[in-house]
Structures are given as C-alpha cells and as structure tokens.
Coordinates of C-alpha atoms in Angstrom, one line a residue:
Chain A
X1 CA -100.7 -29.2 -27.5
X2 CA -97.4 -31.0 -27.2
X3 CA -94.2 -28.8 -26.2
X4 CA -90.7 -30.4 -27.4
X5 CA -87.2 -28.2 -26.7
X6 CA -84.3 -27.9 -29.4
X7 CA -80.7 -27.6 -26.9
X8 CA -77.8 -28.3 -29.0
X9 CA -75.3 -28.2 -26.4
X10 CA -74.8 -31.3 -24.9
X11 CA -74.3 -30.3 -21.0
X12 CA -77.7 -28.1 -21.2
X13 CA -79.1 -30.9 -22.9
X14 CA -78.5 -33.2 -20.0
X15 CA -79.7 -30.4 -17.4
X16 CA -83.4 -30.7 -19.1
X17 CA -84.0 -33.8 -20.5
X18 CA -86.0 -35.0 -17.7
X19 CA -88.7 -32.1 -18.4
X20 CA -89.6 -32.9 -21.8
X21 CA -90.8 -35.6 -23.5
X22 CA -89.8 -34.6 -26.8
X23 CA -86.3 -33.4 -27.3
X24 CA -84.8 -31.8 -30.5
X25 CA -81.2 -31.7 -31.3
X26 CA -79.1 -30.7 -35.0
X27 CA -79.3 -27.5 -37.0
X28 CA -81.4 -26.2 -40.1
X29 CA -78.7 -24.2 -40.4
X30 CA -75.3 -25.2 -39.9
X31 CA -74.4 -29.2 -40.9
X32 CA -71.0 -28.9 -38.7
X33 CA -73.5 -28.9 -35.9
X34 CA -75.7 -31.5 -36.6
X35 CA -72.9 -34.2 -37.6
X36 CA -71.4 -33.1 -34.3
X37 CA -74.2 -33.7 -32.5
X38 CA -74.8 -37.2 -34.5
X39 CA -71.2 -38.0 -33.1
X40 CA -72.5 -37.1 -29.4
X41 CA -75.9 -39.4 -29.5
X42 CA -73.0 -42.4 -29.6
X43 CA -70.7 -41.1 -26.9
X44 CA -73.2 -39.2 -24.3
X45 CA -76.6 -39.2 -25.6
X46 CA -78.0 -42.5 -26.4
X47 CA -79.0 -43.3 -22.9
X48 CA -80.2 -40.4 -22.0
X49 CA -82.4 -40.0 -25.4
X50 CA -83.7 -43.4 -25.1
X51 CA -87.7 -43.0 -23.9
X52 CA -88.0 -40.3 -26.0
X53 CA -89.6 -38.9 -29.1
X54 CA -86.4 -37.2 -31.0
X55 CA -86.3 -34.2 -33.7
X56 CA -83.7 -34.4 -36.1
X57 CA -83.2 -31.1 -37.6
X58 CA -80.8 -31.0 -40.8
X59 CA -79.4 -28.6 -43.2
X60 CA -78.9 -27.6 -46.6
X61 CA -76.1 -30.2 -47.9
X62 CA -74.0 -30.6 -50.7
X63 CA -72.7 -32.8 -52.4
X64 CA -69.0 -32.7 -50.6
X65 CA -70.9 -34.1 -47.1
X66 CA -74.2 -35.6 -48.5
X67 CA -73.0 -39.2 -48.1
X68 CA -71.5 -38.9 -44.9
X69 CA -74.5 -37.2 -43.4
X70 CA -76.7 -39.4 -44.8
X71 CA -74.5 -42.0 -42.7
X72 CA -74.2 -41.1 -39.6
X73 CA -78.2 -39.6 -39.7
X74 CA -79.3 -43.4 -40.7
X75 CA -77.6 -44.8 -38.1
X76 CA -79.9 -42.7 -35.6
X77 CA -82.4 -43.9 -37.7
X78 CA -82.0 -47.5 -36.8
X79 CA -81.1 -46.7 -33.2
X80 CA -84.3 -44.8 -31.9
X81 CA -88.0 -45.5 -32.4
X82 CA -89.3 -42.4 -32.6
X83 CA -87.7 -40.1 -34.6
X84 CA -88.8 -37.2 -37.3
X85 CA -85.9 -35.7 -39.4
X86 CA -87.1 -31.8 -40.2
X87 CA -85.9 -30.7 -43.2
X88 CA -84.3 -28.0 -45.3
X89 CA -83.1 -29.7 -48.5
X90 CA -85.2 -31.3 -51.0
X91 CA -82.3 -33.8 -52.5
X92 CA -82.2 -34.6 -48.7
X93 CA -86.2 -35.4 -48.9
X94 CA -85.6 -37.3 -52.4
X95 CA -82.8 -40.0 -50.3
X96 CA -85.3 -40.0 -47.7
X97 CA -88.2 -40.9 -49.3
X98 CA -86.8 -43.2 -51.9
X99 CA -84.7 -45.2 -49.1
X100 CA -86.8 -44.5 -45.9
X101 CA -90.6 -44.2 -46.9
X102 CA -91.9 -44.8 -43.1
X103 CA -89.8 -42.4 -41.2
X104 CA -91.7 -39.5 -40.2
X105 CA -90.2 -36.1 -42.0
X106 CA -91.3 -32.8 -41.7
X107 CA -90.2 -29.0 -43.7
X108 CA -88.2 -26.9 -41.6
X109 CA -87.2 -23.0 -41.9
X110 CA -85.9 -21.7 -44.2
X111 CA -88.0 -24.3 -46.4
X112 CA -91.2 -23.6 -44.7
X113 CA -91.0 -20.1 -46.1
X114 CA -92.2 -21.2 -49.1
X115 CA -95.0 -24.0 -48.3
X116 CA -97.0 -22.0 -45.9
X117 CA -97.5 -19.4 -48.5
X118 CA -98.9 -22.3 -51.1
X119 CA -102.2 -22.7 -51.6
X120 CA -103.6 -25.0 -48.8
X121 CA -104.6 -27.8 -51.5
X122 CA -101.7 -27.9 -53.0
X123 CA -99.6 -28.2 -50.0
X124 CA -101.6 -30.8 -49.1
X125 CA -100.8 -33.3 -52.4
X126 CA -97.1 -32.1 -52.5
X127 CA -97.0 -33.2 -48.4
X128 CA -98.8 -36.3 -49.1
X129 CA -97.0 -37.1 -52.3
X130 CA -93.8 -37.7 -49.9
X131 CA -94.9 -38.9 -47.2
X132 CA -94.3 -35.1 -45.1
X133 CA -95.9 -35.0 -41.3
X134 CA -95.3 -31.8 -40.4
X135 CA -94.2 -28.2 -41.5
X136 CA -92.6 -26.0 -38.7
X137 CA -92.6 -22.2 -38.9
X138 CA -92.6 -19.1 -36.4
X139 CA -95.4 -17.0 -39.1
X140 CA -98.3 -17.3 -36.8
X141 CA -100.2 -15.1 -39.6
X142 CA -100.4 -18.1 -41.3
X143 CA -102.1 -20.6 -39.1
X144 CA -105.6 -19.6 -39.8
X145 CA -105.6 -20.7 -43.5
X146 CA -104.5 -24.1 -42.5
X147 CA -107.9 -25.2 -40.3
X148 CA -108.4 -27.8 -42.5
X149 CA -105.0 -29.3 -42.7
X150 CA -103.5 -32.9 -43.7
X151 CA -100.0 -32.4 -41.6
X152 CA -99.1 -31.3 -38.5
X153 CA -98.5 -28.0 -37.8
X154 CA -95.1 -26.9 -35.7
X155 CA -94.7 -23.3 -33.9
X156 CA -90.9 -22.9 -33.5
X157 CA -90.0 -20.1 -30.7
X158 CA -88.9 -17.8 -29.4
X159 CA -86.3 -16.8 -32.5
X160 CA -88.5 -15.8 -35.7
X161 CA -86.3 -16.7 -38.2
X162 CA -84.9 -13.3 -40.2
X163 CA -82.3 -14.4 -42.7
X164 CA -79.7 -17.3 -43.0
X165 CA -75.9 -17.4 -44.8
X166 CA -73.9 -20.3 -45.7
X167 CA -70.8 -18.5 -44.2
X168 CA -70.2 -19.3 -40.8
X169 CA -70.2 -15.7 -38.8
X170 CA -67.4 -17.1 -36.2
X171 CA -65.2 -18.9 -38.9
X172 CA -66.2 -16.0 -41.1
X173 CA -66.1 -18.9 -44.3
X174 CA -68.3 -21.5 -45.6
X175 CA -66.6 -24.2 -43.6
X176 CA -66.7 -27.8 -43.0
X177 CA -64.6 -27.5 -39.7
X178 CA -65.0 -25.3 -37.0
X179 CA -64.5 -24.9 -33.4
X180 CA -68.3 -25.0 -32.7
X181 CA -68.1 -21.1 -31.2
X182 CA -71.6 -20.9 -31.5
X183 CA -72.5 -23.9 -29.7
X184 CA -72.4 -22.0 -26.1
X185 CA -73.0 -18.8 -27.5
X186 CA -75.7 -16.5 -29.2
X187 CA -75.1 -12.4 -29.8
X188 CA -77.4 -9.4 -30.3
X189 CA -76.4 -6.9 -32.6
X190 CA -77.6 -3.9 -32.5
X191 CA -79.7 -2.4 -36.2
X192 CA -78.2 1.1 -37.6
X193 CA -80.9 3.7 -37.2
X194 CA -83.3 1.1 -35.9
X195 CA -84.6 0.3 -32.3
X196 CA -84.2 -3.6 -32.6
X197 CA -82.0 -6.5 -32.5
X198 CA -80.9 -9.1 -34.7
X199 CA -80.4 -12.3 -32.6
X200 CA -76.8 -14.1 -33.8
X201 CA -77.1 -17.8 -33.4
X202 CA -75.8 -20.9 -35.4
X203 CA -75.1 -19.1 -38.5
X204 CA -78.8 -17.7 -38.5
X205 CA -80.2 -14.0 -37.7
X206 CA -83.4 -14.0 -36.5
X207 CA -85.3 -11.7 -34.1
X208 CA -87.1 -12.3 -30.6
X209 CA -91.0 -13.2 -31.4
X210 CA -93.5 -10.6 -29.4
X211 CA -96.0 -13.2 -29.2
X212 CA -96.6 -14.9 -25.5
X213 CA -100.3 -16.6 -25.8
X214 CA -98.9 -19.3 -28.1
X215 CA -100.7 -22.4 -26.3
X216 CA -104.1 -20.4 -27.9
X217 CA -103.0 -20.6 -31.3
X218 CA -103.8 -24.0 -33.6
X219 CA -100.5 -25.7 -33.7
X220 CA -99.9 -29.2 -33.2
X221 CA -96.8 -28.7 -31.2
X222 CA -94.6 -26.0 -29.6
X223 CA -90.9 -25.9 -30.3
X224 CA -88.3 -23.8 -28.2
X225 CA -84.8 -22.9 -28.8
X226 CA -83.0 -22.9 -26.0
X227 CA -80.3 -20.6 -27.1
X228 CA -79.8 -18.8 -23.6
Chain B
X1 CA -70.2 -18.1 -73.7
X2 CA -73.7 -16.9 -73.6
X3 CA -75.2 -13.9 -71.7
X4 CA -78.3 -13.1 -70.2
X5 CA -79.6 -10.3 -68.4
X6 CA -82.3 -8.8 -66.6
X7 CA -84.5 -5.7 -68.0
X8 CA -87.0 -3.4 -65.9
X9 CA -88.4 -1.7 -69.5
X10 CA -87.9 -1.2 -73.2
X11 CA -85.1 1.4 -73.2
X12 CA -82.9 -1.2 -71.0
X13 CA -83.6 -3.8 -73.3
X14 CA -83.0 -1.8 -76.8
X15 CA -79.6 -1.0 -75.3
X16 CA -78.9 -4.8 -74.7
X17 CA -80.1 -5.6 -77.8
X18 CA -77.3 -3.3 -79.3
X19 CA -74.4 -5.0 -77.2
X20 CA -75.6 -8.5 -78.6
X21 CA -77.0 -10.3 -75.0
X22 CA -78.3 -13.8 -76.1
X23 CA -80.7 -14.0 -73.7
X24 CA -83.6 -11.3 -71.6
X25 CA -85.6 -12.0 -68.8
X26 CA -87.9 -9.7 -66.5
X27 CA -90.0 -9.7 -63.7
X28 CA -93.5 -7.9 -63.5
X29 CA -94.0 -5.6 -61.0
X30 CA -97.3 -6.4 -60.2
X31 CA -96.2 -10.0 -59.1
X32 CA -93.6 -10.0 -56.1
X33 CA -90.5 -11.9 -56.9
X34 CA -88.4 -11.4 -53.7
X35 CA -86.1 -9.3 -55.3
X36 CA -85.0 -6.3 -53.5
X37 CA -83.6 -3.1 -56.0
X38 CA -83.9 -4.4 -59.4
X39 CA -86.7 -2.7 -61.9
X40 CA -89.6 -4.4 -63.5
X41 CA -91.9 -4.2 -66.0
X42 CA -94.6 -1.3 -65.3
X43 CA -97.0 -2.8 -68.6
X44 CA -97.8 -6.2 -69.8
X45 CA -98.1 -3.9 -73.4
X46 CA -94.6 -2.5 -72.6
X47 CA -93.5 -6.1 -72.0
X48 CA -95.2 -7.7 -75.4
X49 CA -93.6 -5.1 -77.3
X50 CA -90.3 -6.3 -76.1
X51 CA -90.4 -9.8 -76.6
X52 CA -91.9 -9.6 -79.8
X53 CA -88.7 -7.8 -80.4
X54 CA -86.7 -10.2 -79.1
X55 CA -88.4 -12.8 -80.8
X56 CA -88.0 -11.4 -84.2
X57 CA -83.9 -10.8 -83.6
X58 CA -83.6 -14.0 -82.8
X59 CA -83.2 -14.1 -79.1
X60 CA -84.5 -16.0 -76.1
X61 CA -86.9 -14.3 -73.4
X62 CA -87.9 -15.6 -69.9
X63 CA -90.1 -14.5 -67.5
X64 CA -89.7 -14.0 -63.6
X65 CA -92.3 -15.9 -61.2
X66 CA -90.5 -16.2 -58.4
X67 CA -93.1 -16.0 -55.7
X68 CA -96.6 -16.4 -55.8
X69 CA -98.9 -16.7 -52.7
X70 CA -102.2 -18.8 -53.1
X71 CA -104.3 -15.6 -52.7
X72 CA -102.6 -14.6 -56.4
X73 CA -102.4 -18.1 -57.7
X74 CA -105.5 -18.2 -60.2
X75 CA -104.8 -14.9 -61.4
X76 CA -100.9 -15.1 -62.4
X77 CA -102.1 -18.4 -64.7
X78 CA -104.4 -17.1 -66.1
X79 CA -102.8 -13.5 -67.2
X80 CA -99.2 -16.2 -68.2
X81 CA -101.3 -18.2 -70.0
X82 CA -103.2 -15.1 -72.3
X83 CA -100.2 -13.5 -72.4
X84 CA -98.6 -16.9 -74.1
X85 CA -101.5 -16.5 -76.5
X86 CA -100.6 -13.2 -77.6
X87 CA -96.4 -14.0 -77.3
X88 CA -95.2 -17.4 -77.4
X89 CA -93.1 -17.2 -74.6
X90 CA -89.9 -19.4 -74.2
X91 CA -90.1 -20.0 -70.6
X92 CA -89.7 -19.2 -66.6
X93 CA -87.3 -18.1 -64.0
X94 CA -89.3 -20.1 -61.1
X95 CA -88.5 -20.8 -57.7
X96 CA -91.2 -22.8 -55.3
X97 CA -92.7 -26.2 -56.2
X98 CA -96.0 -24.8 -56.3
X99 CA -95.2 -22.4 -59.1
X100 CA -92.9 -25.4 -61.1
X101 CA -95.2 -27.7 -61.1
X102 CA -98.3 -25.5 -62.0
X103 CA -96.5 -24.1 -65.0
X104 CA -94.8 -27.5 -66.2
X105 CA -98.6 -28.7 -66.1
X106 CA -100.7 -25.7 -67.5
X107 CA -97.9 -24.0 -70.0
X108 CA -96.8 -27.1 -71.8
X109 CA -93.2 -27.4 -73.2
X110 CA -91.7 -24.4 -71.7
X111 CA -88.0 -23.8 -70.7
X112 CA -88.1 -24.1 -66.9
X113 CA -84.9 -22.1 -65.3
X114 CA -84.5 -22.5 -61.5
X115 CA -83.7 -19.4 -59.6
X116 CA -80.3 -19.2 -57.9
X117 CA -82.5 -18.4 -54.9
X118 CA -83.9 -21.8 -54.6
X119 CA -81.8 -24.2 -52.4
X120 CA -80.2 -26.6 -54.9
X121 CA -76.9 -27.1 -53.6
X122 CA -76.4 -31.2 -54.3
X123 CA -77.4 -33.5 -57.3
X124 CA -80.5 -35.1 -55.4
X125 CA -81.8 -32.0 -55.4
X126 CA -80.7 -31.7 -58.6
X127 CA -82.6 -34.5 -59.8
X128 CA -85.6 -33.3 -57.6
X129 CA -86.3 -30.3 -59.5
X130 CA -85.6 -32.0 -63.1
X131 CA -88.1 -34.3 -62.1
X132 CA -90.6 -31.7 -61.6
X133 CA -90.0 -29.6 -65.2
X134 CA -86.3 -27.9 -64.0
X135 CA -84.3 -27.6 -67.4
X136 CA -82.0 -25.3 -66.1
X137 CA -80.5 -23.8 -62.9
X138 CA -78.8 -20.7 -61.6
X139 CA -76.2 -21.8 -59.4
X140 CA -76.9 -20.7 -56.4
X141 CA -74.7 -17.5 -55.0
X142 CA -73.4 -19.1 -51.6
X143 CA -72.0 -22.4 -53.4
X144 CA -68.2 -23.0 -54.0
X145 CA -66.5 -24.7 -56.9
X146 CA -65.7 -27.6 -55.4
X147 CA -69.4 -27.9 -53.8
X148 CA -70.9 -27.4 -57.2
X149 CA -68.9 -30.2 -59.6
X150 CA -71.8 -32.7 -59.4
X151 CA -74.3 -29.7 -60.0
X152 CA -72.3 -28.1 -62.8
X153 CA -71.8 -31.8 -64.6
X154 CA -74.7 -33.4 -63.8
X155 CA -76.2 -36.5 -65.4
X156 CA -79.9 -35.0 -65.5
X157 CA -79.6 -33.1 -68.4
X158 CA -79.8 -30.1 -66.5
X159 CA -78.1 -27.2 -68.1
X160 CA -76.3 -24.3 -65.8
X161 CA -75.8 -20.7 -65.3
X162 CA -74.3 -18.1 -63.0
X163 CA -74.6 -15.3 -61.8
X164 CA -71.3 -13.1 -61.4
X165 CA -71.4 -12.5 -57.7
X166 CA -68.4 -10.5 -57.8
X167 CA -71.3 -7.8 -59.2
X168 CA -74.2 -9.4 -57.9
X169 CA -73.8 -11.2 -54.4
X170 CA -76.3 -10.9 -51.3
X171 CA -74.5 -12.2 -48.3
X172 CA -77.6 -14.0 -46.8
X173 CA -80.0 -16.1 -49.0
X174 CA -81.8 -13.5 -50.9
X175 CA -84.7 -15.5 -51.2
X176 CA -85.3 -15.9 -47.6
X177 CA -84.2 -12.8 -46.6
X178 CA -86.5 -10.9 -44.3
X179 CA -83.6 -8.1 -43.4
X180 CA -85.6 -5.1 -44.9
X181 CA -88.6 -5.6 -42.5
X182 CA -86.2 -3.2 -39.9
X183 CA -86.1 0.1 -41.7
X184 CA -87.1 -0.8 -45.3
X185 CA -83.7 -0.9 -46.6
X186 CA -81.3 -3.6 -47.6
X187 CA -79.0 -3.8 -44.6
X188 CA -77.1 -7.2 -44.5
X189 CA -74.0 -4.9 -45.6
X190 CA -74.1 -2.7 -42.7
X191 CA -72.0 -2.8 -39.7
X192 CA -73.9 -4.0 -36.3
X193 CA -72.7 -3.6 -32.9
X194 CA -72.7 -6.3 -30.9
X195 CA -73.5 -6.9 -27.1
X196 CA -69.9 -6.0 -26.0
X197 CA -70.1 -2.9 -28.0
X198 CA -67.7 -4.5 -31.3
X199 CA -68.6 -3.9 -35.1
X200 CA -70.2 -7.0 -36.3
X201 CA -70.1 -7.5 -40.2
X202 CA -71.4 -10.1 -42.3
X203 CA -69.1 -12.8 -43.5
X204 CA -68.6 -13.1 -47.8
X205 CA -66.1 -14.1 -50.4
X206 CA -63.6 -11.2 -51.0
X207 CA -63.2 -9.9 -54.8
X208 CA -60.5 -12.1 -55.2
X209 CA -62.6 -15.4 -54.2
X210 CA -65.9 -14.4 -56.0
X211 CA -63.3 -14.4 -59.6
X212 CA -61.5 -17.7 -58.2
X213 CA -64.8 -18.7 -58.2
X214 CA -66.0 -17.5 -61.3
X215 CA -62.9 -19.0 -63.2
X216 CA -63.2 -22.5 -61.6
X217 CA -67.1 -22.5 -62.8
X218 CA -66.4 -21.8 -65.8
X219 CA -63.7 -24.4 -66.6
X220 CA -66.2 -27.2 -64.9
X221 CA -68.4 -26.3 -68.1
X222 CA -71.1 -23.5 -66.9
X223 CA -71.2 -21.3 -69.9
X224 CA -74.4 -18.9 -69.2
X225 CA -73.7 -15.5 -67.3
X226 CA -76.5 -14.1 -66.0
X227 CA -76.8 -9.9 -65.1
X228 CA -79.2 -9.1 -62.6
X229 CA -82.1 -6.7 -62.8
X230 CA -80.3 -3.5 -62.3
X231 CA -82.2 -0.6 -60.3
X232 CA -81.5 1.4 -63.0
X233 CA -80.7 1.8 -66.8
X234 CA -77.0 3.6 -66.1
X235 CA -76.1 0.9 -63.6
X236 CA -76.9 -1.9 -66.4
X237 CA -75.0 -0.2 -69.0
X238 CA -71.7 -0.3 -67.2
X239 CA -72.0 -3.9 -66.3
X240 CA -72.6 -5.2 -69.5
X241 CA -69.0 -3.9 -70.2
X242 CA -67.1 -5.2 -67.3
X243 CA -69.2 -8.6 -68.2
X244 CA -67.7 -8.4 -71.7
X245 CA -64.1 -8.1 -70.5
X246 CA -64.0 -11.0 -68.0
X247 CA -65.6 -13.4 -70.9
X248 CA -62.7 -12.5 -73.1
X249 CA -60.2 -12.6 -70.2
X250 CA -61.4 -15.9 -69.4
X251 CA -60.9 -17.2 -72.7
X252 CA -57.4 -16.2 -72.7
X253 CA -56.1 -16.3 -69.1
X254 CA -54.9 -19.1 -66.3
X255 CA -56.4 -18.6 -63.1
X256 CA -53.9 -16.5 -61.1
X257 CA -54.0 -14.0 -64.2
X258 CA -57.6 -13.5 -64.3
X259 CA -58.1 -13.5 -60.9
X260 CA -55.8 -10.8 -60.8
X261 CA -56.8 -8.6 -63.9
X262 CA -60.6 -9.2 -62.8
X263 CA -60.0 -8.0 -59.5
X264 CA -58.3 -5.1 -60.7
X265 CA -60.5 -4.4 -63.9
X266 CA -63.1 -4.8 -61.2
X267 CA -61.9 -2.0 -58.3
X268 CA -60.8 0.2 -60.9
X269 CA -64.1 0.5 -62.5
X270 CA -66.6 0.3 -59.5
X271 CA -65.1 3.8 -58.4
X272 CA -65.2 5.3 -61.7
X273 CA -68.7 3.8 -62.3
X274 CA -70.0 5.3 -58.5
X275 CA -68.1 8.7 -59.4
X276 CA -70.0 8.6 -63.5
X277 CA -73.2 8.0 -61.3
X278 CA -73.1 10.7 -58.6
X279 CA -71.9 13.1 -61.4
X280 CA -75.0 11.8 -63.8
X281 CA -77.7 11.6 -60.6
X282 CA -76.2 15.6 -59.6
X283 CA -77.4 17.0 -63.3

C-alpha cells in the first residue's frame, strides 16, 4: 500500500519531503489556499517537487475564480509528470475532462460522500465515463463493498471529515483574500454536553479517526494530513 | 413570483392550498433525504391523496429523493415508478448523480429540480447537471450574488430558485453535514470552546446580508421561493406570511429599503412567532 502526506505549509513541507514519495499539497476546502500554494510550486517548490508523484487537491469554485484557477492549476499540469488533481466540483471535472482527458483525477471529500454510497456498478460507469482514478474517503465502513473495484481506492487520515462551510472561520466571511490564519494553525473545540472534539482546520470540522490498523484495510493508498 | 413549499402531511398542505402556493413538494419518510427537522410523509396513501389534490387545483408537485444508498436503490424505483402509475407525478427534488441519472432514464420526461444541497456553485457545473436531466436548481445556501450571476442567467436553459435563508440557512453544507452524529442534535449553531478556553461560533451572513442577498437574486431574474419542510404545521403557517410580505416588498422597494423593512419585519416577527409557539406548545 502506498503512503503519500498532504502539508500545506510550505516550511513543513520542506522538513519532509525527503520521506515520502508522494506528496499532496492544495485544499478540498478552501480555494485561497490552493491558489496560494499554486503561487509557491513557482517560487519554492518546483525543485523540491520534482521526482515526485504530486496530489492536487482543489475546491468547490465559482464562477468569480474558475478561470484563474483553472490557470494557474494547468500550468502545474504542464510542469510535473505525475500529477492527480482530486476533486470536489463537478464543473471543475467537466473543464478537466473536456480539455485534459489523460490527466489522472480522482473525487475528493466532501464529493466522495456521495459515490461511496452508490451502487458499486454504477460507480463504476460514472468513474469510467470520465476518466476518474481514484475516490478518497476516511468511511472505512465502506471499503468492503468495493472488493471488486475499477478505481483506486484512497484512505485520507487522521481527520474524518465532519462538516464543511464556505465561510472562512478566521475571516469569519466567504472571502477570496485572507491572511492564510489557518495555514500554521488547527483548533479543537470543545462539543456542549458532549465528551468530544471537533478538529478546526482550513475551513473544515472534522474529528480525530479511532482507527490505527489502517495498513490492514483494502485501500490503494494512505493519505495523512499533517495538520500538527 | 412563484412559491413553493415543503409539506410533511395533508393538513400542512390544505392550509397552503388556501394561501395560493404555486408549487408542493415532500419527502417520504421512509427514504432518507439528509434533511435534519423538517416532516415527511408517514403514507404513500396520505401522499396520493394530496397530489391528486394538487393536480386537480391546478398546481405543480415534486417529490424529494435526495439520498438513496445502493442497498435501497431497486426498491425506491420501483415504489416511484408504481406510484407514477397511480399519480402522474410532475417531477424530483434530486441530489447525487446516481439518483439523476436513474430517474432521467427510468421516469421519462420528468421535471428534474437540483437540490440546493448539491454543490453547483459555477456554470460548468451548471451545464454538468443539465446534461444529465437537471431542469432546474436551488441555488445553493452558501453562494453570494455576485458568485451566482452566471448560475442565475445561465445559457443552459436551466431555470432557478431560492431558498430564503434569512428563514432557512444551515451554516455548514447541510448535505454533508455529519454534526448530529455528537449528541443527536443539530449543533452547528452552538457555541464551542476552543483550546484556549474562548467561545468559538460559526461564521454566517447576518439578517441584513441574507435580505441584500435575497434582493440582489431576485433582480438577476430568480423568481421561485422555495419554504422548507417545516418541523411542524404552526411553524409553516407563520412563514408563509412573512414570505408573502417580502414578495410584495420586493416588488415595490430599492434595496436599502427592503433590506431594512425585511430585517425589521423579520426580528419583529421571529419573537412574536417563538412567544405564539411556546404559548401554543404550553396548552
């Protein structure tokens, strides 16, 4: 089973690059962060993200920064060899497909909520019907069902994914500047009534996964957030 | 302006009626449609009466499939598809692909409504979902004005409607919400404490910026309000009045007017309708 990292701050990123052959940068959640990080892979990153296989997370878009995006995330495109853009947005999987048929693509949380519930066959067509290579989620109760699958199947730890807002919890709007609070930064906030935690980070709540024996479980890869 | 609202039985819908709401739809309680506090239907008899009903006054009536797993997949087409034998229905309030394209293939020629808790926030998507049977969208509750011009007058066709989310507003992505799993209760509007011990609160729009909102998606050409399925029939009845009053205000009023009367019309009446309820729920 392969084991990739997701580090979207730039200074970690360099700490641990060395470890992993497979290194994931951007945000299913937030698209300040990912263009930010597009902006980096010119200045910092390109040398040091050369060798490797990279994971392109992106979020939902509209139509005020879908161009732009689309630039800067095609220019990455042309610049590395291996690359698979994860995705969260299906006009984002329509450009993609239409303009890009070869690169590799794969659905992302919150996206994935959805296709690992579908029946198995018709996930299947719909993934083959655009060209889709993987689907990542953190619902191990699912993984049984797809034994017989035509994609790739991605565990994303340690954060299961809980719930997701468009407003950014720092900039407390839906904004397309910020001062990237969150980049450095994750909080835990305490549930009224309730024993557990939500995990704050990016603009995403999610809780810690209880699960350790992941390696024995039938995904194609391992994914961790390093949001420490 | 057209309206459309949510019903959980027959006495919500009979009221409705009365007011003159264009449009119904419901949700079946025996299929989960990620949809936390709104009623639905108990009996498919219950629900034939009323869109027969419907049907004979005139008026439109869709049906809620939000969310079907595989294990249910066979058995929700085949009960939609006798139940469009016995009453021609008019169409769906759908969210997944799987669901879209089943019904677009097996129920031929319906009225396909995305739900505002599908992620459709720019055109491509736009034209994704038309391509697959979408005739219609919700807009979805986190999207601004000036995010949703290319949505709202879209070259696909695609007609548009909105929810008021000064009423109606969840302030994470309702249809990906897992909050409840903690203590069984919506709690995204609670207060958390955080690791140095401060209140944490969601972000959202204030009153004022869900009617800015409102006013500017209305001028850009969306002209279907939606109501939500209430959890009750005395919380539905009040609505459909404040509903009434912003449609007529909008009609009449430039934006730093309406914004200020619906905001006002709006904080005046939540207390009074809270106060009417306690009172009501106490006898």
């Amino acid at each position: 089973m392969k084991k990739a990292v997701v580090v979207n701050d730039v200074e970690k990123l360099k700490k641990i690059v060395k470890i992993y052959d497979i290194i994931g940068i951007g945000s299913e959640f937030c698209h300040n962060i990912s263009m930010k990080l597009f902006d980096e892979i010119y200045k910092e990153l390109e040398k040091i993200l050369k060798n490797k296989k990279i994971i392109i997370y992106t979020p939902i878009l509209t139509d005020l920064i879908f161009d732009n995006f689309v630039d800067k995330l095609i220019k990455i495109l042309y610049k590395f060899r291996d690359v698979e853009v994860m995705l969260t947005d299906f006009g984002l999987l329509e450009y993609l497909d239409h303009k890009f048929p070869n690169i590799k693509k794969g659905i992302s949380r919150p996206l994935s909520i959805d296709f690992v519930r579908m029946n198995l066959k018709n996930i299947n067509k719909f993934l083959n019907e655009w060209h889709i290579n993987s689907i990542e989620t953190n619902e191990v109760d699912f993984v049984e069902k797809f034994k017989k699958r035509d994609f790739k199947l991605y565990l994303r730890i340690p954060l299961k994914y809980v719930a997701a807002s468009r407003f950014c919890p720092y900039e407390r709007k839906i904004t397309y500047s910020c001062n990237y609070e969150c980049l450095s930064f994750y909080d835990e906030l305490q549930i009224k009534n309730c024993n557990e935690k939500l995990i704050l980070f990016e603009n995403c709540y999610f809780k810690k996964m209880k699960i350790t024996n992941y390696k024995k479980l039938d995904f194609d890869m391992i994914i961790e957030t390093i949001y420490e | 302006m057209k309206i459309q609202v949510g019903i959980g039985n027959k006495k919500e819908f009979e009221y409705f009626l009365k007011e003159g709401v264009d449009e119904f739809y419901a949700g079946l309680s025996f299929f989960p449609s990620h949809l936390y506090g709104g009623e639905n239907f108990k009996s498919t008899e219950e629900l034939i009466d009323v869109i027969k009903i419907a049907k004979d006054n005139g008026k439109k009536f869709y049906l809620v499939i939000n969310e079907v797993s595989d294990t249910d997949l066979n058995e929700v087409f085949s009960y939609l598809k006798d139940l469009d034998k016995k009453v021609k229905l008019d169409g769906f309030i759908l969210r997944d692909v799987q669901v879209i394209k089943e019904i677009h293939k097996n129920l031929h020629k319906k009225y396909l409504i995305l739900s505002s808790l599908a992620l459709c926030f720019n055109e491509k998507a736009l034209k994704f979902y038309s391509e697959i049977g979408i005739n219609r969208i919700c807009l979805p509750e986190h999207i601004m004005p000036s995010e949703a011009e290319k949505l709202i007058k879209n070259k696909y066709g695609v007609d548009v409607e909105m929810f008021v989310t000064a009423l109606e507003f969840c302030l994470v992505f309702n249809g990906f919400c897992y909050l409840k799993q903690f203590n069984d209760k919506c709690i995204c509007r609670d207060g958390f404490r955080n690791r140095v011990g401060q209140i944490f609160s969601l972000p959202r729009f204030s009153v004022e910026e869900h009617f800015r909102n409102l006013y500017d998606f209305y001028n850009m050409g969306v002209n279907i309000i939606k109501i939500g399925r209430g959890p009750d029939n005395i919380y539905a009845r009040f609505v459909i009045h404040e509903i009434k009053y912003l449609i007529n205000l909008l009609k009449i009023s430039d934006k730093d007017n309406f914004v200020k009367k619906a905001s006002d019309f709006h904080t005046r009446y939540r207390n009074k309708i809270f106060q009417k309820l306690k009172n009501i729920k106490k006898k």
